[in-house]
mmCIF file of C-alpha atoms and ligand atoms in Angstrom:
data_model
loop_
_atom_site.group_PDB
_atom_site.id
_atom_site.type_symbol
_atom_site.label_atom_id
_atom_site.label_comp_id
_atom_site.label_asym_id
_atom_site.label_seq_id
_atom_site.Cartn_x
_atom_site.Cartn_y
_atom_site.Cartn_z
ATOM 1 C CA MET A 735 -20.218 -2.197 17.457
ATOM 2 C CA THR A 736 -20.078 -4.330 14.319
ATOM 3 C CA GLY A 737 -16.780 -5.702 13.004
ATOM 4 C CA ALA A 738 -15.825 -7.740 9.915
ATOM 5 C CA TYR A 739 -13.828 -10.974 10.268
ATOM 6 C CA LEU A 740 -12.273 -13.144 7.563
ATOM 7 C CA PRO A 741 -12.833 -16.858 8.289
ATOM 8 C CA GLY A 742 -10.760 -17.824 5.238
ATOM 9 C CA ASN A 743 -13.191 -19.381 2.756
ATOM 10 C CA SER A 744 -13.653 -16.278 0.581
ATOM 11 C CA THR A 745 -16.404 -15.009 2.860
ATOM 12 C CA VAL A 746 -16.693 -12.225 5.400
ATOM 13 C CA GLU A 747 -18.392 -12.590 8.752
ATOM 14 C CA LEU A 748 -19.987 -9.622 10.546
ATOM 15 C CA LYS A 749 -19.999 -9.992 14.332
ATOM 16 C CA GLU A 750 -20.766 -7.808 17.317
ATOM 17 C CA ALA A 751 -17.816 -6.683 19.435
ATOM 18 C CA ALA A 752 -17.536 -4.406 22.456
ATOM 19 C CA VAL A 753 -16.416 -0.801 21.804
ATOM 20 C CA PRO A 754 -12.871 -0.775 23.245
ATOM 21 C CA GLU A 755 -11.783 1.598 26.003
ATOM 22 C CA PRO A 756 -8.457 3.357 25.315
ATOM 23 C CA GLY A 757 -5.763 2.575 27.867
ATOM 24 C CA HIS A 758 -2.498 4.410 28.502
ATOM 25 C CA GLY A 759 -1.094 5.933 25.288
ATOM 26 C CA GLU A 760 -4.046 4.669 23.270
ATOM 27 C CA VAL A 761 -6.842 6.366 21.340
ATOM 28 C CA LEU A 762 -10.283 5.320 20.154
ATOM 29 C CA LEU A 763 -10.994 6.181 16.504
ATOM 30 C CA ARG A 764 -14.337 6.541 14.821
ATOM 31 C CA MET A 765 -13.530 4.770 11.551
ATOM 32 C CA LYS A 766 -14.100 6.812 8.397
ATOM 33 C CA ALA A 767 -12.361 4.856 5.621
ATOM 34 C CA SER A 768 -10.786 1.419 5.507
ATOM 35 C CA THR A 769 -9.370 0.159 2.229
ATOM 36 C CA ILE A 770 -8.705 -3.431 1.179
ATOM 37 C CA CYS A 771 -5.158 -4.498 0.320
ATOM 38 C CA GLY A 772 -3.960 -7.167 -2.095
ATOM 39 C CA SER A 773 -2.277 -8.868 0.868
ATOM 40 C CA ASP A 774 -5.659 -9.272 2.613
ATOM 41 C CA ILE A 775 -6.840 -11.263 -0.391
ATOM 42 C CA ARG A 776 -3.554 -13.147 -0.891
ATOM 43 C CA CYS A 777 -3.003 -14.240 2.737
ATOM 44 C CA ILE A 778 -6.364 -14.136 4.511
ATOM 45 C CA TYR A 779 -9.568 -13.872 2.463
ATOM 46 C CA HIS A 780 -9.337 -17.075 0.411
ATOM 47 C CA GLU A 781 -7.286 -19.071 2.894
ATOM 48 C CA HIS A 782 -5.181 -18.274 5.939
ATOM 49 C CA LEU A 783 -1.796 -18.743 4.263
ATOM 50 C CA GLY A 784 0.299 -16.172 6.076
ATOM 51 C CA LYS A 785 2.885 -17.005 8.707
ATOM 52 C CA GLY A 786 4.720 -14.770 11.197
ATOM 53 C CA PRO A 787 4.026 -11.118 10.318
ATOM 54 C CA GLU A 788 1.422 -12.285 7.789
ATOM 55 C CA GLY A 789 -0.293 -14.701 10.186
ATOM 56 C CA TYR A 790 -3.962 -13.752 10.686
ATOM 57 C CA GLN A 791 -5.146 -14.284 14.229
ATOM 58 C CA GLY A 792 -8.913 -14.071 13.806
ATOM 59 C CA VAL A 793 -9.123 -10.353 14.631
ATOM 60 C CA ILE A 794 -11.277 -7.638 13.029
ATOM 61 C CA ALA A 795 -9.860 -7.258 9.493
ATOM 62 C CA GLY A 796 -8.517 -4.157 7.730
ATOM 63 C CA HIS A 797 -4.958 -2.820 7.912
ATOM 64 C CA GLU A 798 -5.485 0.445 6.044
ATOM 65 C CA PRO A 799 -7.470 2.498 8.569
ATOM 66 C CA CYS A 800 -8.163 6.200 8.693
ATOM 67 C CA GLY A 801 -10.504 7.925 11.113
ATOM 68 C CA GLN A 802 -11.174 10.560 13.723
ATOM 69 C CA ILE A 803 -10.201 10.375 17.368
ATOM 70 C CA VAL A 804 -13.246 10.311 19.654
ATOM 71 C CA LYS A 805 -11.508 9.426 22.927
ATOM 72 C CA THR A 806 -7.965 9.379 24.290
ATOM 73 C CA GLY A 807 -6.529 7.319 27.113
ATOM 74 C CA PRO A 808 -4.241 8.801 29.770
ATOM 75 C CA GLY A 809 -0.673 9.653 28.758
ATOM 76 C CA CYS A 810 -1.334 10.729 25.142
ATOM 77 C CA ARG A 811 1.214 13.381 24.204
ATOM 78 C CA ARG A 812 0.315 14.727 20.790
ATOM 79 C CA PHE A 813 -3.130 13.786 19.522
ATOM 80 C CA GLY A 814 -6.535 14.582 20.993
ATOM 81 C CA SER A 815 -10.247 14.203 20.441
ATOM 82 C CA GLY A 816 -11.378 15.453 17.018
ATOM 83 C CA ASP A 817 -7.991 14.923 15.326
ATOM 84 C CA ARG A 818 -8.063 13.241 11.921
ATOM 85 C CA VAL A 819 -5.450 10.503 11.667
ATOM 86 C CA ILE A 820 -3.985 7.747 9.512
ATOM 87 C CA VAL A 821 -2.923 4.564 11.309
ATOM 88 C CA TYR A 822 0.535 3.233 10.335
ATOM 89 C CA HIS A 823 -0.603 -0.332 10.124
ATOM 90 C CA ILE A 824 1.920 -2.114 12.300
ATOM 91 C CA SER A 825 2.222 -1.449 15.980
ATOM 92 C CA GLY A 826 5.796 -2.228 17.028
ATOM 93 C CA CYS A 827 7.468 -2.434 20.416
ATOM 94 C CA GLY A 828 8.787 1.111 19.950
ATOM 95 C CA VAL A 829 12.244 0.395 21.357
ATOM 96 C CA CYS A 830 13.985 -2.120 19.052
ATOM 97 C CA ASN A 831 16.397 -0.801 16.417
ATOM 98 C CA ASP A 832 13.835 -1.075 13.595
ATOM 99 C CA CYS A 833 11.126 0.708 15.586
ATOM 100 C CA ARG A 834 13.580 3.462 16.486
ATOM 101 C CA ARG A 835 14.205 3.963 12.763
ATOM 102 C CA GLY A 836 10.431 4.266 12.310
ATOM 103 C CA TYR A 837 10.199 0.919 10.489
ATOM 104 C CA MET A 838 7.756 -0.771 12.825
ATOM 105 C CA ILE A 839 7.000 -3.132 9.934
ATOM 106 C CA SER A 840 10.322 -4.803 10.782
ATOM 107 C CA CYS A 841 9.947 -4.718 14.582
ATOM 108 C CA THR A 842 11.900 -7.634 16.035
ATOM 109 C CA SER A 843 9.816 -8.066 19.167
ATOM 110 C CA GLU A 844 7.747 -11.235 18.902
ATOM 111 C CA ARG A 845 5.754 -10.184 21.905
ATOM 112 C CA TYR A 846 4.858 -6.607 20.954
ATOM 113 C CA ARG A 847 4.825 -6.501 17.130
ATOM 114 C CA ARG A 848 1.193 -6.677 16.063
ATOM 115 C CA ALA A 849 -0.257 -5.502 12.747
ATOM 116 C CA TYR A 850 -3.726 -3.975 12.674
ATOM 117 C CA GLY A 851 -6.116 -6.343 10.914
ATOM 118 C CA TRP A 852 -3.685 -9.268 11.281
ATOM 119 C CA GLN A 853 -2.783 -9.739 14.936
ATOM 120 C CA ARG A 854 -4.803 -6.926 16.519
ATOM 121 C CA ASP A 855 -8.206 -5.506 15.598
ATOM 122 C CA GLY A 856 -8.186 -3.498 12.359
ATOM 123 C CA GLY A 857 -10.304 -0.922 10.564
ATOM 124 C CA MET A 858 -13.283 -2.930 9.307
ATOM 125 C CA ALA A 859 -15.449 -1.877 12.272
ATOM 126 C CA GLU A 860 -17.214 1.210 13.531
ATOM 127 C CA PHE A 861 -14.419 1.945 16.011
ATOM 128 C CA LEU A 862 -10.719 1.112 16.249
ATOM 129 C CA LEU A 863 -8.386 1.092 19.228
ATOM 130 C CA ALA A 864 -4.955 2.395 18.173
ATOM 131 C CA GLU A 865 -1.716 3.374 19.850
ATOM 132 C CA GLU A 866 -0.908 7.069 19.678
ATOM 133 C CA LYS A 867 2.652 6.338 18.476
ATOM 134 C CA ASP A 868 1.199 4.641 15.341
ATOM 135 C CA LEU A 869 -0.721 7.722 14.198
ATOM 136 C CA ILE A 870 0.043 10.085 11.328
ATOM 137 C CA HIS A 871 -1.736 13.445 11.245
ATOM 138 C CA LEU A 872 -4.180 13.761 8.308
ATOM 139 C CA PRO A 873 -4.272 17.346 6.988
ATOM 140 C CA ARG A 874 -7.607 19.033 6.178
ATOM 141 C CA GLU A 875 -6.758 19.050 2.467
ATOM 142 C CA LEU A 876 -6.911 15.237 2.350
ATOM 143 C CA SER A 877 -9.995 13.069 2.770
ATOM 144 C CA TYR A 878 -10.138 10.019 5.010
ATOM 145 C CA ALA A 879 -10.134 7.791 1.908
ATOM 146 C CA ASP A 880 -6.933 9.575 0.817
ATOM 147 C CA GLY A 881 -5.498 8.755 4.230
ATOM 148 C CA ALA A 882 -6.502 5.087 4.150
ATOM 149 C CA GLN A 883 -4.609 4.763 0.875
ATOM 150 C CA VAL A 884 -1.494 6.185 2.532
ATOM 151 C CA ALA A 885 -1.677 3.753 5.499
ATOM 152 C CA CYS A 886 -0.289 0.938 3.369
ATOM 153 C CA GLY A 887 -0.236 1.229 -0.442
ATOM 154 C CA PHE A 888 0.929 4.790 -1.143
ATOM 155 C CA GLY A 889 3.351 4.647 1.781
ATOM 156 C CA THR A 890 4.861 1.429 0.459
ATOM 157 C CA VAL A 891 5.209 2.857 -3.031
ATOM 158 C CA TYR A 892 6.730 6.147 -1.839
ATOM 159 C CA GLU A 893 9.406 4.221 0.069
ATOM 160 C CA GLY A 894 10.277 2.106 -2.974
ATOM 161 C CA LEU A 895 10.484 5.176 -5.218
ATOM 162 C CA GLN A 896 12.762 6.928 -2.727
ATOM 163 C CA LYS A 897 15.109 3.946 -2.937
ATOM 164 C CA ILE A 898 15.422 3.993 -6.739
ATOM 165 C CA GLY A 899 15.067 7.784 -7.103
ATOM 166 C CA ILE A 900 12.693 9.182 -9.732
ATOM 167 C CA SER A 901 13.231 12.396 -11.672
ATOM 168 C CA GLY A 902 12.157 14.169 -14.842
ATOM 169 C CA SER A 903 14.878 12.376 -16.807
ATOM 170 C CA ASP A 904 13.385 8.951 -16.200
ATOM 171 C CA ALA A 905 11.140 6.734 -18.259
ATOM 172 C CA VAL A 906 9.482 4.360 -15.804
ATOM 173 C CA LEU A 907 8.025 0.892 -16.259
ATOM 174 C CA VAL A 908 5.355 -0.268 -13.815
ATOM 175 C CA THR A 909 4.585 -4.000 -13.961
ATOM 176 C CA GLY A 910 1.210 -4.799 -12.384
ATOM 177 C CA LEU A 911 -1.468 -2.083 -12.446
ATOM 178 C CA GLY A 912 -3.480 -3.025 -9.380
ATOM 179 C CA PRO A 913 -3.885 -0.365 -6.682
ATOM 180 C CA VAL A 914 -0.152 -0.431 -5.826
ATOM 181 C CA GLY A 915 0.892 -0.126 -9.486
ATOM 182 C CA LEU A 916 -1.558 2.734 -10.051
ATOM 183 C CA ALA A 917 -0.178 4.449 -6.950
ATOM 184 C CA ALA A 918 3.356 3.988 -8.316
ATOM 185 C CA ALA A 919 2.395 5.628 -11.610
ATOM 186 C CA ALA A 920 0.610 8.505 -9.835
ATOM 187 C CA LEU A 921 3.610 9.219 -7.583
ATOM 188 C CA CYS A 922 6.159 8.841 -10.427
ATOM 189 C CA ARG A 923 4.198 11.456 -12.344
ATOM 190 C CA LYS A 924 4.396 13.932 -9.439
ATOM 191 C CA LEU A 925 8.105 13.151 -9.003
ATOM 192 C CA GLY A 926 8.608 14.317 -12.585
ATOM 193 C CA ALA A 927 8.564 11.199 -14.760
ATOM 194 C CA SER A 928 7.113 12.155 -18.129
ATOM 195 C CA ARG A 929 7.033 8.753 -19.752
ATOM 196 C CA ILE A 930 5.348 5.974 -17.789
ATOM 197 C CA ILE A 931 4.671 2.557 -19.285
ATOM 198 C CA GLY A 932 2.363 0.089 -17.541
ATOM 199 C CA ILE A 933 1.848 -3.649 -17.987
ATOM 200 C CA ASP A 934 -1.008 -5.821 -16.742
ATOM 201 C CA VAL A 935 -3.136 -8.787 -17.795
ATOM 202 C CA ILE A 936 -6.545 -7.420 -16.756
ATOM 203 C CA PRO A 937 -8.186 -5.119 -19.367
ATOM 204 C CA GLU A 938 -10.070 -3.078 -16.716
ATOM 205 C CA ARG A 939 -6.779 -2.167 -15.070
ATOM 206 C CA LEU A 940 -5.104 -1.167 -18.338
ATOM 207 C CA LYS A 941 -8.082 1.026 -19.157
ATOM 208 C CA LEU A 942 -8.085 2.629 -15.713
ATOM 209 C CA ALA A 943 -4.362 3.472 -15.948
ATOM 210 C CA ARG A 944 -4.942 5.124 -19.314
ATOM 211 C CA ASP A 945 -8.216 6.865 -18.398
ATOM 212 C CA LEU A 946 -6.670 8.388 -15.272
ATOM 213 C CA GLY A 947 -3.755 9.652 -17.380
ATOM 214 C CA LEU A 948 -1.252 7.729 -15.250
ATOM 215 C CA CYS A 949 0.478 5.882 -18.098
ATOM 216 C CA GLU A 950 1.410 7.098 -21.592
ATOM 217 C CA GLU A 951 1.481 3.514 -22.809
ATOM 218 C CA VAL A 952 -0.176 0.387 -21.463
ATOM 219 C CA LEU A 953 0.824 -3.081 -22.658
ATOM 220 C CA VAL A 954 -0.932 -6.393 -22.271
ATOM 221 C CA SER A 955 1.432 -8.719 -20.452
ATOM 222 C CA GLY A 956 3.169 -11.086 -22.866
ATOM 223 C CA PRO A 957 6.457 -12.459 -24.202
ATOM 224 C CA ASP A 958 7.097 -9.415 -26.447
ATOM 225 C CA ASN A 959 7.009 -6.858 -23.618
ATOM 226 C CA VAL A 960 10.786 -6.288 -23.451
ATOM 227 C CA ALA A 961 10.994 -5.630 -27.200
ATOM 228 C CA GLU A 962 7.916 -3.375 -27.046
ATOM 229 C CA ILE A 963 9.391 -1.305 -24.212
ATOM 230 C CA ARG A 964 12.734 -0.964 -26.028
ATOM 231 C CA ARG A 965 10.825 0.238 -29.078
ATOM 232 C CA LEU A 966 9.012 2.835 -26.960
ATOM 233 C CA THR A 967 12.267 4.117 -25.439
ATOM 234 C CA GLY A 968 14.530 4.597 -28.450
ATOM 235 C CA GLY A 969 15.911 1.066 -28.189
ATOM 236 C CA GLN A 970 17.423 1.613 -24.727
ATOM 237 C CA GLY A 971 14.832 0.557 -22.185
ATOM 238 C CA VAL A 972 13.543 2.479 -19.151
ATOM 239 C CA GLU A 973 15.725 4.140 -16.510
ATOM 240 C CA ARG A 974 13.562 2.856 -13.646
ATOM 241 C CA ALA A 975 11.202 -0.100 -13.166
ATOM 242 C CA VAL A 976 8.773 -0.834 -10.350
ATOM 243 C CA ASP A 977 7.378 -4.345 -9.991
ATOM 244 C CA CYS A 978 3.962 -4.399 -8.353
ATOM 245 C CA SER A 979 2.860 -7.684 -9.902
ATOM 246 C CA ALA A 980 4.785 -10.375 -7.993
ATOM 247 C CA ASN A 981 4.534 -12.314 -11.258
ATOM 248 C CA ASP A 982 7.728 -14.152 -12.267
ATOM 249 C CA ALA A 983 7.541 -13.254 -15.974
ATOM 250 C CA ALA A 984 6.669 -9.613 -15.237
ATOM 251 C CA ARG A 985 9.571 -9.333 -12.792
ATOM 252 C CA ALA A 986 11.967 -10.665 -15.440
ATOM 253 C CA THR A 987 10.510 -8.121 -17.876
ATOM 254 C CA ALA A 988 11.098 -5.331 -15.347
ATOM 255 C CA ILE A 989 14.756 -6.359 -15.079
ATOM 256 C CA ARG A 990 15.370 -6.863 -18.820
ATOM 257 C CA ALA A 991 13.465 -3.783 -19.995
ATOM 258 C CA THR A 992 15.594 -1.554 -17.745
ATOM 259 C CA ARG A 993 18.529 0.083 -19.502
ATOM 260 C CA LYS A 994 22.181 0.164 -18.476
ATOM 261 C CA TRP A 995 22.821 1.704 -15.034
ATOM 262 C CA GLY A 996 19.088 1.529 -14.340
ATOM 263 C CA ARG A 997 17.361 0.681 -11.075
ATOM 264 C CA ILE A 998 14.549 -1.735 -10.370
ATOM 265 C CA VAL A 999 12.504 -2.059 -7.194
ATOM 266 C CA PHE A 1000 10.380 -5.067 -6.223
ATOM 267 C CA LEU A 1001 7.279 -4.173 -4.215
ATOM 268 C CA GLY A 1002 4.948 -7.070 -5.133
ATOM 269 C CA GLU A 1003 4.946 -9.835 -2.522
ATOM 270 C CA GLY A 1004 5.291 -13.586 -2.959
ATOM 271 C CA GLY A 1005 6.163 -15.658 -6.026
ATOM 272 C CA ARG A 1006 9.547 -16.138 -7.696
ATOM 273 C CA VAL A 1007 11.702 -14.743 -10.475
ATOM 274 C CA GLU A 1008 14.312 -16.241 -12.760
ATOM 275 C CA PHE A 1009 16.955 -14.196 -14.550
ATOM 276 C CA ASN A 1010 20.527 -14.549 -15.738
ATOM 277 C CA PRO A 1011 22.739 -12.381 -13.526
ATOM 278 C CA SER A 1012 25.524 -11.671 -16.056
ATOM 279 C CA PRO A 1013 23.562 -10.467 -19.085
ATOM 280 C CA ASP A 1014 20.530 -9.224 -17.148
ATOM 281 C CA ILE A 1015 22.134 -7.142 -14.406
ATOM 282 C CA ILE A 1016 25.919 -7.466 -13.929
ATOM 283 C CA HIS A 1017 27.133 -6.493 -17.403
ATOM 284 C CA ASP A 1018 24.601 -3.681 -17.629
ATOM 285 C CA GLN A 1019 25.440 -2.291 -14.159
ATOM 286 C CA LYS A 1020 21.862 -2.516 -12.914
ATOM 287 C CA THR A 1021 20.644 -2.516 -9.324
ATOM 288 C CA ILE A 1022 17.624 -4.360 -7.934
ATOM 289 C CA PHE A 1023 16.093 -3.103 -4.683
ATOM 290 C CA GLY A 1024 13.607 -4.785 -2.385
ATOM 291 C CA SER A 1025 11.299 -2.586 -0.355
ATOM 292 C CA TRP A 1026 8.798 -3.457 2.377
ATOM 293 C CA VAL A 1027 6.212 -0.919 3.566
ATOM 294 C CA THR A 1028 7.757 2.308 4.919
ATOM 295 C CA SER A 1029 8.613 4.228 8.066
ATOM 296 C CA THR A 1030 6.419 6.548 10.097
ATOM 297 C CA TRP A 1031 8.564 9.577 9.252
ATOM 298 C CA LEU A 1032 8.506 8.902 5.512
ATOM 299 C CA MET A 1033 4.725 8.446 5.730
ATOM 300 C CA GLU A 1034 4.494 11.900 7.321
ATOM 301 C CA GLU A 1035 6.677 13.304 4.540
ATOM 302 C CA LEU A 1036 4.435 11.697 1.919
ATOM 303 C CA VAL A 1037 1.310 13.233 3.455
ATOM 304 C CA GLU A 1038 2.952 16.669 3.300
ATOM 305 C CA ARG A 1039 3.929 16.110 -0.359
ATOM 306 C CA LEU A 1040 0.426 14.944 -1.301
ATOM 307 C CA VAL A 1041 -0.972 18.279 -0.142
ATOM 308 C CA ARG A 1042 1.764 20.199 -2.003
ATOM 309 C CA TRP A 1043 1.156 18.202 -5.196
ATOM 310 C CA ASN A 1044 -2.645 18.303 -4.863
ATOM 311 C CA LEU A 1045 -2.552 14.532 -5.357
ATOM 312 C CA HIS A 1046 -5.534 12.640 -3.979
ATOM 313 C CA PRO A 1047 -4.930 8.901 -3.568
ATOM 314 C CA ALA A 1048 -8.699 8.409 -3.217
ATOM 315 C CA ASP A 1049 -8.969 9.131 -6.962
ATOM 316 C CA LEU A 1050 -7.839 5.505 -7.386
ATOM 317 C CA VAL A 1051 -10.780 4.222 -5.312
ATOM 318 C CA THR A 1052 -13.267 2.803 -7.812
ATOM 319 C CA HIS A 1053 -15.673 1.144 -5.348
ATOM 320 C CA ARG A 1054 -17.023 2.292 -1.964
ATOM 321 C CA PHE A 1055 -19.210 0.156 0.292
ATOM 322 C CA PRO A 1056 -20.832 0.636 3.696
ATOM 323 C CA LEU A 1057 -19.729 -1.794 6.415
ATOM 324 C CA ASP A 1058 -22.895 -3.887 6.139
ATOM 325 C CA ARG A 1059 -21.956 -4.673 2.513
ATOM 326 C CA VAL A 1060 -18.314 -5.480 3.301
ATOM 327 C CA SER A 1061 -18.680 -8.975 1.727
ATOM 328 C CA GLU A 1062 -19.224 -7.358 -1.662
ATOM 329 C CA ALA A 1063 -16.197 -5.144 -1.092
ATOM 330 C CA TYR A 1064 -13.850 -8.124 -0.594
ATOM 331 C CA ALA A 1065 -15.418 -10.012 -3.519
ATOM 332 C CA VAL A 1066 -14.839 -7.069 -5.891
ATOM 333 C CA MET A 1067 -11.236 -6.693 -4.698
ATOM 334 C CA ALA A 1068 -10.648 -10.444 -5.125
ATOM 335 C CA SER A 1069 -11.928 -10.249 -8.726
ATOM 336 C CA GLY A 1070 -9.152 -7.765 -9.604
ATOM 337 C CA ARG A 1071 -11.528 -5.946 -11.951
ATOM 338 C CA CYS A 1072 -11.262 -2.693 -10.033
ATOM 339 C CA GLY A 1073 -8.962 -0.014 -8.716
ATOM 340 C CA LYS A 1074 -8.922 0.371 -4.942
ATOM 341 C CA VAL A 1075 -11.919 -0.851 -2.917
ATOM 342 C CA ALA A 1076 -12.925 0.964 0.273
ATOM 343 C CA VAL A 1077 -15.326 0.479 3.150
ATOM 344 C CA CYS A 1078 -16.450 3.947 4.192
ATOM 345 C CA PHE A 1079 -18.399 5.517 7.037
ATOM 346 C CA ASP A 1080 -20.401 8.689 7.588
ATOM 347 C CA GLU A 1081 -19.424 11.581 5.285
ATOM 348 C CA GLU A 1082 -16.903 9.425 3.356
ATOM 349 C CA LEU A 1083 -19.508 7.070 1.953
HETATM 350 ZN ZN1 ZN B 622 -1.703 -3.374 2.735
HETATM 351 ZN ZN1 ZN B 623 10.191 -2.971 17.759
#
């Protein structure tokens, strides 16, 4: 089979690899959709910057895989051939406290914690070897590209929104309208938020957020953002803010544009932020949450909700490429002038 590797100089290398044989508790997936994440670009594509859980070990890339089981190894207990599945993108040891909570992202086993596309082969290939315990059932109502979006981005956003709580009484600010920010707006809408304000620097992203009806207002990132948001919210600010930008100025905006008693969650990775604790959070009784990926059980809950809401994460996919054009896929994603970028197979292309 062919697999895509990221040597780290903003290029992609296609190489031949053997089709793996599933061992005990493992399954072989025919890949159907594999989306590209901002973290692939940030930590691997340009340069191998990541350490520890973000250290890339020269494996087949792609940590947002979705496909169909074509073979199961001995000892599988739930899934079988023909099942459509999402792969929770970190395979943990299964028995540490974090794994038992379903947060394999935080698995503490140095020996057994391996993320797909980082430390073990990922979804940018014709087939993927996965552990059965990492799989989430993909209902018929959702496409494989919908599922790939859940594997990382939508799952991560859903977790963060659960932490801050979103309801019909909330105006929400989303800073950073890349795929994660767009997902945040889409989920906030389904959770009842009627007024969603988005901020970004890239015109294509602002346009996409507006065209898809995900934001009532979009603002070009700048020093007046806090005043603009206050103006749009009767002088008070938003009840909830979600940072998906990892930009220091945008994070400070998210904090300052949130009203008294409001909640802010940081999802964007890397970078810094500077704010003044007393006026910016303490005196206004605000809470800032950090949130990293999600758990397997919350991912299952999200999939169920997506069907109920008739929400299709693949609507945010603006570019699809076949595997032999995977280089173009990463280049488009690195440009930022896009929504989500996917490598697709068979009927998903
Ligand atoms: Zn990701
Ligand atoms: Zn573990």
